[in-house]
PDB file of C-alpha atoms in Angstrom:
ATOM      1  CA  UNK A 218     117.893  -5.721 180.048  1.00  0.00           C
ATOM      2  CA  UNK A 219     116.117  -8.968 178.774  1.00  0.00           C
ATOM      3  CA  UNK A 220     118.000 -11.226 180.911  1.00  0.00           C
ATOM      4  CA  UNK A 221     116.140  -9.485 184.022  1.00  0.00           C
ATOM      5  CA  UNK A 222     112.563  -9.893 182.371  1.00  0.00           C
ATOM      6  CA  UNK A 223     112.660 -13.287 184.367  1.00  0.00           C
ATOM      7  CA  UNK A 224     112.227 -11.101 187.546  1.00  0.00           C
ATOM      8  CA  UNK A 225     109.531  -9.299 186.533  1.00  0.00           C
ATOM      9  CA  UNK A 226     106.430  -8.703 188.211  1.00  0.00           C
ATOM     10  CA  UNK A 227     102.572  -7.935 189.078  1.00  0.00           C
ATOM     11  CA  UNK A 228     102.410  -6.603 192.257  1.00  0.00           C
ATOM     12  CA  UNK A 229      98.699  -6.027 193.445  1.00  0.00           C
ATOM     13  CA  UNK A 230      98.374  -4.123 196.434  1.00  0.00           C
ATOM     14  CA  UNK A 231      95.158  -3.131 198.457  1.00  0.00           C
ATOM     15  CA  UNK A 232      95.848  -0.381 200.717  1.00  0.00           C
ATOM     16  CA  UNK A 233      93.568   0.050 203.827  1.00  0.00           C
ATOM     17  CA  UNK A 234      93.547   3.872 203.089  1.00  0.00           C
ATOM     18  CA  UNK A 235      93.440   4.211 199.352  1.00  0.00           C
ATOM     19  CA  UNK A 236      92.612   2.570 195.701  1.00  0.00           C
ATOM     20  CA  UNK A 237      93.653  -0.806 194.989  1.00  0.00           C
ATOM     21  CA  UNK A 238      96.530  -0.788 191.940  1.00  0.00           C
ATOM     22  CA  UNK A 239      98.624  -3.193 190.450  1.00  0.00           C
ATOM     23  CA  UNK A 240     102.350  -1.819 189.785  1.00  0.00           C
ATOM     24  CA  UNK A 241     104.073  -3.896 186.709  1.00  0.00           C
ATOM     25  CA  UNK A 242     107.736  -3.745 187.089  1.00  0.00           C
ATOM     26  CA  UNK A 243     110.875  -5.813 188.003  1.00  0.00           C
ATOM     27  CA  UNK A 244     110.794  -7.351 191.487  1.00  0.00           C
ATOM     28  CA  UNK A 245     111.458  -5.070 194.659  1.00  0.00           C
ATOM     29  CA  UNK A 246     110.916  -1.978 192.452  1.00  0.00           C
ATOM     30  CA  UNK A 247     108.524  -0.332 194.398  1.00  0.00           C
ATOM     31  CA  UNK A 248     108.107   2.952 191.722  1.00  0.00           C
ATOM     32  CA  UNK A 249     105.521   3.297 189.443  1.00  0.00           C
ATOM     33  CA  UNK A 250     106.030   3.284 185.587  1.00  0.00           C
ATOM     34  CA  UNK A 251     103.785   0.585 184.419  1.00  0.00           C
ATOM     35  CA  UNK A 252     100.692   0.617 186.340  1.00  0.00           C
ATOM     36  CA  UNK A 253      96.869   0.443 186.318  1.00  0.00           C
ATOM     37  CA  UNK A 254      94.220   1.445 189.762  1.00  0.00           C
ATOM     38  CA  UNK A 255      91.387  -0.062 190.498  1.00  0.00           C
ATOM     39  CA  UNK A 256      89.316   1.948 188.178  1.00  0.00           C
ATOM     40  CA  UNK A 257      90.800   0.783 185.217  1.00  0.00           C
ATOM     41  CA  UNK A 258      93.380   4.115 184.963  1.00  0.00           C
ATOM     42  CA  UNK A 259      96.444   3.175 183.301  1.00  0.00           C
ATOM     43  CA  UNK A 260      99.506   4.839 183.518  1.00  0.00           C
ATOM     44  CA  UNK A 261     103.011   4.119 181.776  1.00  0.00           C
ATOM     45  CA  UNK A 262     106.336   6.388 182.134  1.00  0.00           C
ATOM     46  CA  UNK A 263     108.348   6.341 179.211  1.00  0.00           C
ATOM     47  CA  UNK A 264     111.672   7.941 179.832  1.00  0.00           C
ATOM     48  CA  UNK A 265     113.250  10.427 178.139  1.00  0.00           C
ATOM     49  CA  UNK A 266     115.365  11.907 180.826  1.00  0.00           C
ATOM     50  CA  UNK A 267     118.835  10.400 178.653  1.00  0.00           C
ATOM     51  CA  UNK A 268     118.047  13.282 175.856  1.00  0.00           C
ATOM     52  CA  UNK A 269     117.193  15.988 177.884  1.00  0.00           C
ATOM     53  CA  UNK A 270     120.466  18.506 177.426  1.00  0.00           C
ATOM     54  CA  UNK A 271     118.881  19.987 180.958  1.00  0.00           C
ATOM     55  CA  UNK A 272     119.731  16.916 182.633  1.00  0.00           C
ATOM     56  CA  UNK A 273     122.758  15.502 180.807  1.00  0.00           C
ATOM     57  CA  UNK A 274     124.376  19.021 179.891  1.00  0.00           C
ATOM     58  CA  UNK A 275     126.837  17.363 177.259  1.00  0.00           C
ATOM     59  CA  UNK A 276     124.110  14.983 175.606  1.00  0.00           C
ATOM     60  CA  UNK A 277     121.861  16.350 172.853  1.00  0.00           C
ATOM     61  CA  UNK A 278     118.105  15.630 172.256  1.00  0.00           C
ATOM     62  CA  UNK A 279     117.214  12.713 169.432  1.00  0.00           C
ATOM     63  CA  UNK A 280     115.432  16.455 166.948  1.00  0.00           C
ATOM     64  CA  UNK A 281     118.742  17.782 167.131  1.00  0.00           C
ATOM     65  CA  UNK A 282     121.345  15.263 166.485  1.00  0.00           C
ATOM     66  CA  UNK A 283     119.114  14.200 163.374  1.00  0.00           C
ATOM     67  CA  UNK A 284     119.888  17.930 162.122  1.00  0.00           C
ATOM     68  CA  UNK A 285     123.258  18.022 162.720  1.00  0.00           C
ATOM     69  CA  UNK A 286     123.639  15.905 159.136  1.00  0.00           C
TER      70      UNK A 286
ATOM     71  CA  UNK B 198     134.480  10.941 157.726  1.00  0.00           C
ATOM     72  CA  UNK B 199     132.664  13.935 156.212  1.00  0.00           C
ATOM     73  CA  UNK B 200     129.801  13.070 158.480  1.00  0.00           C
ATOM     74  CA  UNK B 201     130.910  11.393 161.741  1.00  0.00           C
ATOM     75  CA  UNK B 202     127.319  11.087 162.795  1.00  0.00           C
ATOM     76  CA  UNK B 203     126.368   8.982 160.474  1.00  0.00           C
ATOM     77  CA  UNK B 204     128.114   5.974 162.815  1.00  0.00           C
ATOM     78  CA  UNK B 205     126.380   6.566 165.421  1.00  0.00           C
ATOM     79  CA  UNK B 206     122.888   6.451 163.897  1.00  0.00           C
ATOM     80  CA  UNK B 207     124.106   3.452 161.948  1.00  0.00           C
ATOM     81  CA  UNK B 208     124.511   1.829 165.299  1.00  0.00           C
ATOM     82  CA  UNK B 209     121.018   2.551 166.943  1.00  0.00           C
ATOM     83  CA  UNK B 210     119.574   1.194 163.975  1.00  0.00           C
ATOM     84  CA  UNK B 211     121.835  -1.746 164.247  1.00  0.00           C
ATOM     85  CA  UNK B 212     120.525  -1.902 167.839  1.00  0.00           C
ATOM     86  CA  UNK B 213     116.621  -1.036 167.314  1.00  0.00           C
ATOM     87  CA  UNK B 214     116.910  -3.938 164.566  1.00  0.00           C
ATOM     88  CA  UNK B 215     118.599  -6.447 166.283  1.00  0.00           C
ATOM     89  CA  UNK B 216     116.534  -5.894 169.789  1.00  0.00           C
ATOM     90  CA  UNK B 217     113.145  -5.266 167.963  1.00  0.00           C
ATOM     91  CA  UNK B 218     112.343  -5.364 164.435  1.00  0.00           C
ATOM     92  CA  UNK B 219     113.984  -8.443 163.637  1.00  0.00           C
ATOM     93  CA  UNK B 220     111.959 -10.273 165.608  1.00  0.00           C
ATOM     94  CA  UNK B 221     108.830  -9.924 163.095  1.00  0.00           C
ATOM     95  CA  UNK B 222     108.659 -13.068 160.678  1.00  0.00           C
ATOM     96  CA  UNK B 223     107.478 -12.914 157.176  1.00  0.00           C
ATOM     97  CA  UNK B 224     106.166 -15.237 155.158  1.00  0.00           C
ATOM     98  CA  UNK B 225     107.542 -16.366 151.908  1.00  0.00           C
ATOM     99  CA  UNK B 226     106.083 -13.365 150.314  1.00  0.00           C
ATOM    100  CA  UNK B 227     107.150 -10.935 152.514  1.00  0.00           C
ATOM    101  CA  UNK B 228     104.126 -10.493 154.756  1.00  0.00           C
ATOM    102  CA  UNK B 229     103.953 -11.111 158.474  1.00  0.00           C
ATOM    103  CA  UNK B 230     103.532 -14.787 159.846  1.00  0.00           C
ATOM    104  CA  UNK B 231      99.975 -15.168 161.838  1.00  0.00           C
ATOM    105  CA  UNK B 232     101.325 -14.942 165.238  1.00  0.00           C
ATOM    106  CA  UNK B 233      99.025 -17.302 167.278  1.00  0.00           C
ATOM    107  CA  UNK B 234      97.832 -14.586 170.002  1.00  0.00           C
ATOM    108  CA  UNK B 235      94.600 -16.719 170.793  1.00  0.00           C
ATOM    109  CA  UNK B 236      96.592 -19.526 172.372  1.00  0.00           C
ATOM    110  CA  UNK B 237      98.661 -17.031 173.936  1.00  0.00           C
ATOM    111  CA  UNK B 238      96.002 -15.278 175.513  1.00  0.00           C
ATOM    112  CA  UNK B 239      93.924 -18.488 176.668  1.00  0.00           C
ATOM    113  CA  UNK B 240      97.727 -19.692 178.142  1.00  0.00           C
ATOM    114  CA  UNK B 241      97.549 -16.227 180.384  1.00  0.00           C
ATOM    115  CA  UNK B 242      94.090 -16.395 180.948  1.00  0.00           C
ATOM    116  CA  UNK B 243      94.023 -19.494 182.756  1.00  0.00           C
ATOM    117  CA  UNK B 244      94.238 -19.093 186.466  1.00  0.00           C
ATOM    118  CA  UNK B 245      97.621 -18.254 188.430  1.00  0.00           C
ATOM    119  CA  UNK B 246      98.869 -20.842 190.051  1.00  0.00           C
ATOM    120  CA  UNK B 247      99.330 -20.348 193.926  1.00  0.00           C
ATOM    121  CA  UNK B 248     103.125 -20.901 195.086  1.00  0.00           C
ATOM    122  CA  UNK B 249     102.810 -19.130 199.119  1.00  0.00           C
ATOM    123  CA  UNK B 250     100.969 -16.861 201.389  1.00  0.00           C
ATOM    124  CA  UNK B 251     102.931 -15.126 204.194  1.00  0.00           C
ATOM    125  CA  UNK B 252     100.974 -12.587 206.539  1.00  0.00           C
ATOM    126  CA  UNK B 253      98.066 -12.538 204.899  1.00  0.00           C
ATOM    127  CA  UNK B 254      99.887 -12.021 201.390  1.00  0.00           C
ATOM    128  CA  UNK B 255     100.160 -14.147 198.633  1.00  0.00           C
ATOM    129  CA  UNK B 256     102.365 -15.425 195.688  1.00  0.00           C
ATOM    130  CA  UNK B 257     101.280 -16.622 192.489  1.00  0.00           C
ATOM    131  CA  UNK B 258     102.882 -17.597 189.228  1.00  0.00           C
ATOM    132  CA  UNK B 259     101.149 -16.984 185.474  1.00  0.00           C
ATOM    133  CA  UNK B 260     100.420 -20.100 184.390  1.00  0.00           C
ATOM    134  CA  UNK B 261     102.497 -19.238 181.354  1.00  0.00           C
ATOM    135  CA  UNK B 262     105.390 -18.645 183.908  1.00  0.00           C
ATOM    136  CA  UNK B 263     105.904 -14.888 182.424  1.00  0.00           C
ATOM    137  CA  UNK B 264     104.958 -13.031 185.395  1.00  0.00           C
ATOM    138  CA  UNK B 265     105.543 -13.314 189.273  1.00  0.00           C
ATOM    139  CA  UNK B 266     102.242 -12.242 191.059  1.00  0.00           C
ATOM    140  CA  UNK B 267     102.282 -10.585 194.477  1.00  0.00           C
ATOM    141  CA  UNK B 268      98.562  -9.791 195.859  1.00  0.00           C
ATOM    142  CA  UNK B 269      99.165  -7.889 199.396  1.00  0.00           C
ATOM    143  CA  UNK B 270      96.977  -5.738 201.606  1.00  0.00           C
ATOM    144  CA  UNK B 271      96.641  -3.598 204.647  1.00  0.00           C
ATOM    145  CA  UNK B 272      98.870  -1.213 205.732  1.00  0.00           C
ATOM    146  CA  UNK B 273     101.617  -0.023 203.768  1.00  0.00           C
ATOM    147  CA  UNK B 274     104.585  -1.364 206.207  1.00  0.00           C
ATOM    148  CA  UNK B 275     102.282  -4.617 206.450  1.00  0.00           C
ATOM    149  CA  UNK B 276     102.349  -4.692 202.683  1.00  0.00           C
ATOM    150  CA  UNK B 277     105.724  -4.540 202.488  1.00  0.00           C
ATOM    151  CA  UNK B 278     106.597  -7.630 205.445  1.00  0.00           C
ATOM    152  CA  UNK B 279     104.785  -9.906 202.710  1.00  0.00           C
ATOM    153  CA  UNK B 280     106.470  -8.605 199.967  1.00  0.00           C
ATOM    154  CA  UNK B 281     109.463  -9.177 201.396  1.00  0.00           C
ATOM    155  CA  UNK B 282     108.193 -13.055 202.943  1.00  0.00           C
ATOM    156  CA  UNK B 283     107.021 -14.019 199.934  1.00  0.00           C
ATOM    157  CA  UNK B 284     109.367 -12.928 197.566  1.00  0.00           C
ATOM    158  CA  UNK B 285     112.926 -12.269 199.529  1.00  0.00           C
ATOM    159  CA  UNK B 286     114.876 -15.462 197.641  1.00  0.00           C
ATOM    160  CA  UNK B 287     113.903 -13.908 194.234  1.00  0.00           C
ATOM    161  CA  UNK B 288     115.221 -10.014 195.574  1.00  0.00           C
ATOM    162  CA  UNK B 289     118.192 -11.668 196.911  1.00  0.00           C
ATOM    163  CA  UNK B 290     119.270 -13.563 193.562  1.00  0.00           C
ATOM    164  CA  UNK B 291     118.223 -10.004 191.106  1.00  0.00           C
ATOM    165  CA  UNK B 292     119.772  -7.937 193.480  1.00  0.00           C
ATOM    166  CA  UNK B 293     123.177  -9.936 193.144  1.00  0.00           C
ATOM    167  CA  UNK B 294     122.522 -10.247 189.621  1.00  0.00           C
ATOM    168  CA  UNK B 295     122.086  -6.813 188.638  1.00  0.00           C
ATOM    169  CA  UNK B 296     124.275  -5.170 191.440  1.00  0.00           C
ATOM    170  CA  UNK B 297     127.343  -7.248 189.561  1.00  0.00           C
ATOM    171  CA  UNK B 298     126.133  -6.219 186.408  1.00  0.00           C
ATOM    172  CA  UNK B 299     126.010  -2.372 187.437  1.00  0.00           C
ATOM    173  CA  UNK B 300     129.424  -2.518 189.138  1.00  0.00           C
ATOM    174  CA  UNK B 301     130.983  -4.693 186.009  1.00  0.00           C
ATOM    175  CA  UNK B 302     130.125  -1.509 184.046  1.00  0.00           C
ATOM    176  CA  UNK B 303     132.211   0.935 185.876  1.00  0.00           C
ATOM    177  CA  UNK B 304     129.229   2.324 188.647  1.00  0.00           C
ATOM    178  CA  UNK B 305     131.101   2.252 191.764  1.00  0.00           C
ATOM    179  CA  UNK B 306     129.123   1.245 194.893  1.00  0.00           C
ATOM    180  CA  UNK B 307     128.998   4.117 196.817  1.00  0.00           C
ATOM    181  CA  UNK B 308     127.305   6.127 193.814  1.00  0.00           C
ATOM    182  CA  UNK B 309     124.850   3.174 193.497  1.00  0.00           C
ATOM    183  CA  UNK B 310     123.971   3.524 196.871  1.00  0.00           C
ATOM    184  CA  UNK B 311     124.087   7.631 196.873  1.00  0.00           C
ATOM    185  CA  UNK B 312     121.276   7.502 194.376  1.00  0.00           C
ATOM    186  CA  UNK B 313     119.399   4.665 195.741  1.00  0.00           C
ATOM    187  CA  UNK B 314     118.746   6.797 199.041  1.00  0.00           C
ATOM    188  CA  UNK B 315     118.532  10.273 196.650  1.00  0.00           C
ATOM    189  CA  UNK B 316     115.595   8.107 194.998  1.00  0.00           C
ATOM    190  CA  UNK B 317     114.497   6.994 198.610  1.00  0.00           C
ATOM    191  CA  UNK B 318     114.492  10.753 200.129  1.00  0.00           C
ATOM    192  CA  UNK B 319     112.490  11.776 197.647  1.00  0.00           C
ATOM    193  CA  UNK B 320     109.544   9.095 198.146  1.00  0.00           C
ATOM    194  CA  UNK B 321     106.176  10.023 199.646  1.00  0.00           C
ATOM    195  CA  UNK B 322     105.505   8.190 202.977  1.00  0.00           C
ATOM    196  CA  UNK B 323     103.726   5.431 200.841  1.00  0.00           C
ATOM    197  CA  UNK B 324     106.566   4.340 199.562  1.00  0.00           C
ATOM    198  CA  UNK B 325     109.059   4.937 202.150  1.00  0.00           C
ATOM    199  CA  UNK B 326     106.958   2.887 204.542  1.00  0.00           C
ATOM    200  CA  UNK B 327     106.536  -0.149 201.926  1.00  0.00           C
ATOM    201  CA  UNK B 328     110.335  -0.488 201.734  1.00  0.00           C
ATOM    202  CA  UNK B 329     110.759  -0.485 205.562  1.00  0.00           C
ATOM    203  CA  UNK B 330     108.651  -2.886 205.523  1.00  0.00           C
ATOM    204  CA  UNK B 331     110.558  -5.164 202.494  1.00  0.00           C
ATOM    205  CA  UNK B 332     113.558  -4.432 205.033  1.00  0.00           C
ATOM    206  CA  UNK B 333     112.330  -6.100 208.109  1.00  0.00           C
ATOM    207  CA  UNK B 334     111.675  -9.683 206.903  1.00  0.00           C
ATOM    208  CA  UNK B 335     113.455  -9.922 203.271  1.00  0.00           C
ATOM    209  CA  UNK B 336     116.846 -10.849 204.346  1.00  0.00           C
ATOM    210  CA  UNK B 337     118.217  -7.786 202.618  1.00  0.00           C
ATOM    211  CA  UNK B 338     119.789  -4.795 204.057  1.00  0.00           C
ATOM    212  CA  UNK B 339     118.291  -1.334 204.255  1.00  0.00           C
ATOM    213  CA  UNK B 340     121.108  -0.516 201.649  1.00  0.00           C
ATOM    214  CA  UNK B 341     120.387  -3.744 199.201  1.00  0.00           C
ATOM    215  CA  UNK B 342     117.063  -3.188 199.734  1.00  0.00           C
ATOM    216  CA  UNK B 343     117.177   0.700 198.442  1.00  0.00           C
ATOM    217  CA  UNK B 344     119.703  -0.338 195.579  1.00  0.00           C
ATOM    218  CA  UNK B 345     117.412  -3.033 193.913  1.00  0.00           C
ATOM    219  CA  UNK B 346     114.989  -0.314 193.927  1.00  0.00           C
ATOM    220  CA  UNK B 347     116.939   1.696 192.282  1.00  0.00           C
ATOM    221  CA  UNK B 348     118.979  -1.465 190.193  1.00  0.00           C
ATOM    222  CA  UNK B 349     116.956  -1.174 186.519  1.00  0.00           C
ATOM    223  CA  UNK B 350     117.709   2.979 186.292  1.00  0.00           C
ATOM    224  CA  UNK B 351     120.866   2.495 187.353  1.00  0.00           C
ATOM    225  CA  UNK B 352     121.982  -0.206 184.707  1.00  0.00           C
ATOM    226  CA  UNK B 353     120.187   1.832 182.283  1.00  0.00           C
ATOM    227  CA  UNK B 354     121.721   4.859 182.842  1.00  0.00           C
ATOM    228  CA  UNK B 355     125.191   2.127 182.694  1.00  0.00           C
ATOM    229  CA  UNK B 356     124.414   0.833 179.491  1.00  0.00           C
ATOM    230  CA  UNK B 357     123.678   4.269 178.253  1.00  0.00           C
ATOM    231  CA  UNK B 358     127.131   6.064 178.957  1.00  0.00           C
ATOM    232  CA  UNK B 359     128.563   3.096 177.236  1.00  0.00           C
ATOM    233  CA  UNK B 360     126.389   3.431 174.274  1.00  0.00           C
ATOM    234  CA  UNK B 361     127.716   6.720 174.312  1.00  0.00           C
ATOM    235  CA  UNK B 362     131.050   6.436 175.032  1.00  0.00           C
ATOM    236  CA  UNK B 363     130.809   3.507 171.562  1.00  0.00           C
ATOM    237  CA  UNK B 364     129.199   6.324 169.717  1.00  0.00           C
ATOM    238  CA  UNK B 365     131.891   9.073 170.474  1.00  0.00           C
ATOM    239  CA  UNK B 366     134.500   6.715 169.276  1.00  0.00           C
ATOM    240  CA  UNK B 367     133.218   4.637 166.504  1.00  0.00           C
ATOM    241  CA  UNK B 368     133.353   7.440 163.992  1.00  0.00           C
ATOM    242  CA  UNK B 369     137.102   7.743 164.764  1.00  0.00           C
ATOM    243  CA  UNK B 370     137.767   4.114 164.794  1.00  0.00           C
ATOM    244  CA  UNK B 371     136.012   4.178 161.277  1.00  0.00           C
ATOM    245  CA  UNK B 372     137.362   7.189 160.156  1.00  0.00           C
ATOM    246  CA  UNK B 373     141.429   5.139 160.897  1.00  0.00           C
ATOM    247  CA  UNK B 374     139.468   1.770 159.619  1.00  0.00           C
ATOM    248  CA  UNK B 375     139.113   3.332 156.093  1.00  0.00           C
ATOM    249  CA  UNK B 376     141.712   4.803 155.826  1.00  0.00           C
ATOM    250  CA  UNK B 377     143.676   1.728 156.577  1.00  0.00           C
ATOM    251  CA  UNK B 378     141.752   0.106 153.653  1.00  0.00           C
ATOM    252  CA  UNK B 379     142.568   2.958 151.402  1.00  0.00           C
ATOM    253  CA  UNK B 380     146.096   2.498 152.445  1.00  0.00           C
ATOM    254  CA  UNK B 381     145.738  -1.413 151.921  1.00  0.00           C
ATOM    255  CA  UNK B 382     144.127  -0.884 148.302  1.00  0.00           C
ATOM    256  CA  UNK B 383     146.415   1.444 146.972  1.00  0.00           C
ATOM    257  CA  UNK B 384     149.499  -0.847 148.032  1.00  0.00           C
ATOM    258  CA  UNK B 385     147.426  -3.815 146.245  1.00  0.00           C
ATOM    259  CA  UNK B 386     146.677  -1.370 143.154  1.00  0.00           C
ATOM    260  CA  UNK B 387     150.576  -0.670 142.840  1.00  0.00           C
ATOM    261  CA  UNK B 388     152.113  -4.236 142.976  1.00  0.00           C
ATOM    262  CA  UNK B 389     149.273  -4.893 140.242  1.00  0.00           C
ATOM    263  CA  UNK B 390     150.643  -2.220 138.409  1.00  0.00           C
ATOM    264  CA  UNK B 391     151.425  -3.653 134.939  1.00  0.00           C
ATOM    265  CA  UNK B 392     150.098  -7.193 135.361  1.00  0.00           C
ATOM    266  CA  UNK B 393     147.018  -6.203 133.356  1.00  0.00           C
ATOM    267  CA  UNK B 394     145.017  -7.220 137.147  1.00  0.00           C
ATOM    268  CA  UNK B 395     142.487  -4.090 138.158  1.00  0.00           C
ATOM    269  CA  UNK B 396     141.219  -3.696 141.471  1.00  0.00           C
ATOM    270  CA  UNK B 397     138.756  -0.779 140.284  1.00  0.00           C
ATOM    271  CA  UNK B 398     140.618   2.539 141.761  1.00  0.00           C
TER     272      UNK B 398
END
């Protein structure tokens, strides 16, 4: 992933028919997961979608594999 | 291996220390190095430097370099033509990039693209209208446009698998490995046999 930290971005955008917010995140990502409005409120996603047995039926989440030892 | 599992977490350590926690320097005595933030934060406080405006849009650059800076306004469409003026050589070179990358690890393009527009469908109007708007003036397709989008969760979700696929395997390949030295160390231990040479078995 590092080698694509040269493409990342602030992009500040001022709708005509909402809040102002900046959206942090590699270029032409358009999704927010890093990202702060003009008030100051600050949101970040942090993913955990890759240990969710709901969404990957054969994976296991990080509480359980520590107690299969 | 009594505990197979024990290979994999060996490796996300490996891979947590080598990605993060090696990169904090101590001193001689074992405590961490000053890490001169102040500079850092006077470098990023100094003012962006202006690189181009396109339809009322403009580009800027940190003057540390770190960050590309897009400032756009209007409409959401309108937003999205000067995203896409001012930044489409920079979209054109990471999508390239990354779409290689991707289909180097095994995602084939038609699932690259099936989740880019999955991703797409399920945008409010917001969103969908600042793409269409990247579209009309980047120099990227509809399609290229949707998969750069999409490019970062779909390398992740690449690198993942293989991750994966490395921990399903590893404890095997260990498993053979040390046996294989077993093998190798009781074949040593015999032709030493009687020369008054121990290997410690």
């Amino acid at each position: 992933m590092k080698e694509y930290m040269e493409f990342l971005s602030v992009v500040v955008l001022h709708p005509d028919d909402s809040y102002s917010y900046a959206n942090i995140h590699p270029l032409g990502n358009v999704y927010l997961e890093t990202d702060m409005n003009e008030y100051g409120l600050f949101i970040e996603l942090n993913n955990g979608v890759h240990s969710d047995p709901t969404e990957h039926m054969d994976w296991q989440d990080t509480s359980s594999v520590l107690l299969m030892f | 291996m009594k505990y197979p599992g024990i290979g994999c977490l060996l490796l996300i350590a490996l891979l947590l220390l080598s990605s993060a926690g090696c990169s904090e320097r101590t001193g001689s005595r074992g405590e961490p190095d000053q890490i001169d933030v102040i500079s850092s934060v006077d470098q990023e406080k100094s003012a962006p430097l202006f690189i181009d405006g396109f339809e009322g849009g403009q580009a800027y650059r940190t003057s540390s370099g770190t960050f590309l800076v897009l400032d756009l306004s209007t409409s959401r469409t309108q937003m999205g033509r000067q995203y896409g003026g001012l930044a489409g050589e920079d979209l054109r070179t990471f999508h390239d990039r990354i779409v290689a990358d991707i289909t180097g690890r095994g995602v084939a393009g038609d699932y690259q693209l099936a989740t880019a527009q999955g991703l797409y469908d399920g945008y409010p109007p917001s969103l969908q209208e600042l793409l269409q708007g990247m579209i009309q003036i980047s120099g990227l397709t509809m399609d290229e446009v949707l998969v750069v989008n999409a490019g970062m969760l779909l390398l992740t979700d690449a690198i993942l698998a293989e991750r994966r696929r490395v921990c399903l395997t590893m404890p095997r390949q260990g498993a053979a490995g040390l046996a294989s030295g077993m093998d190798t160390l009781r074949m040593a231990h015999l032709s030493l046999a009687g020369t008054g040479i121990s290997i410690g078995m």
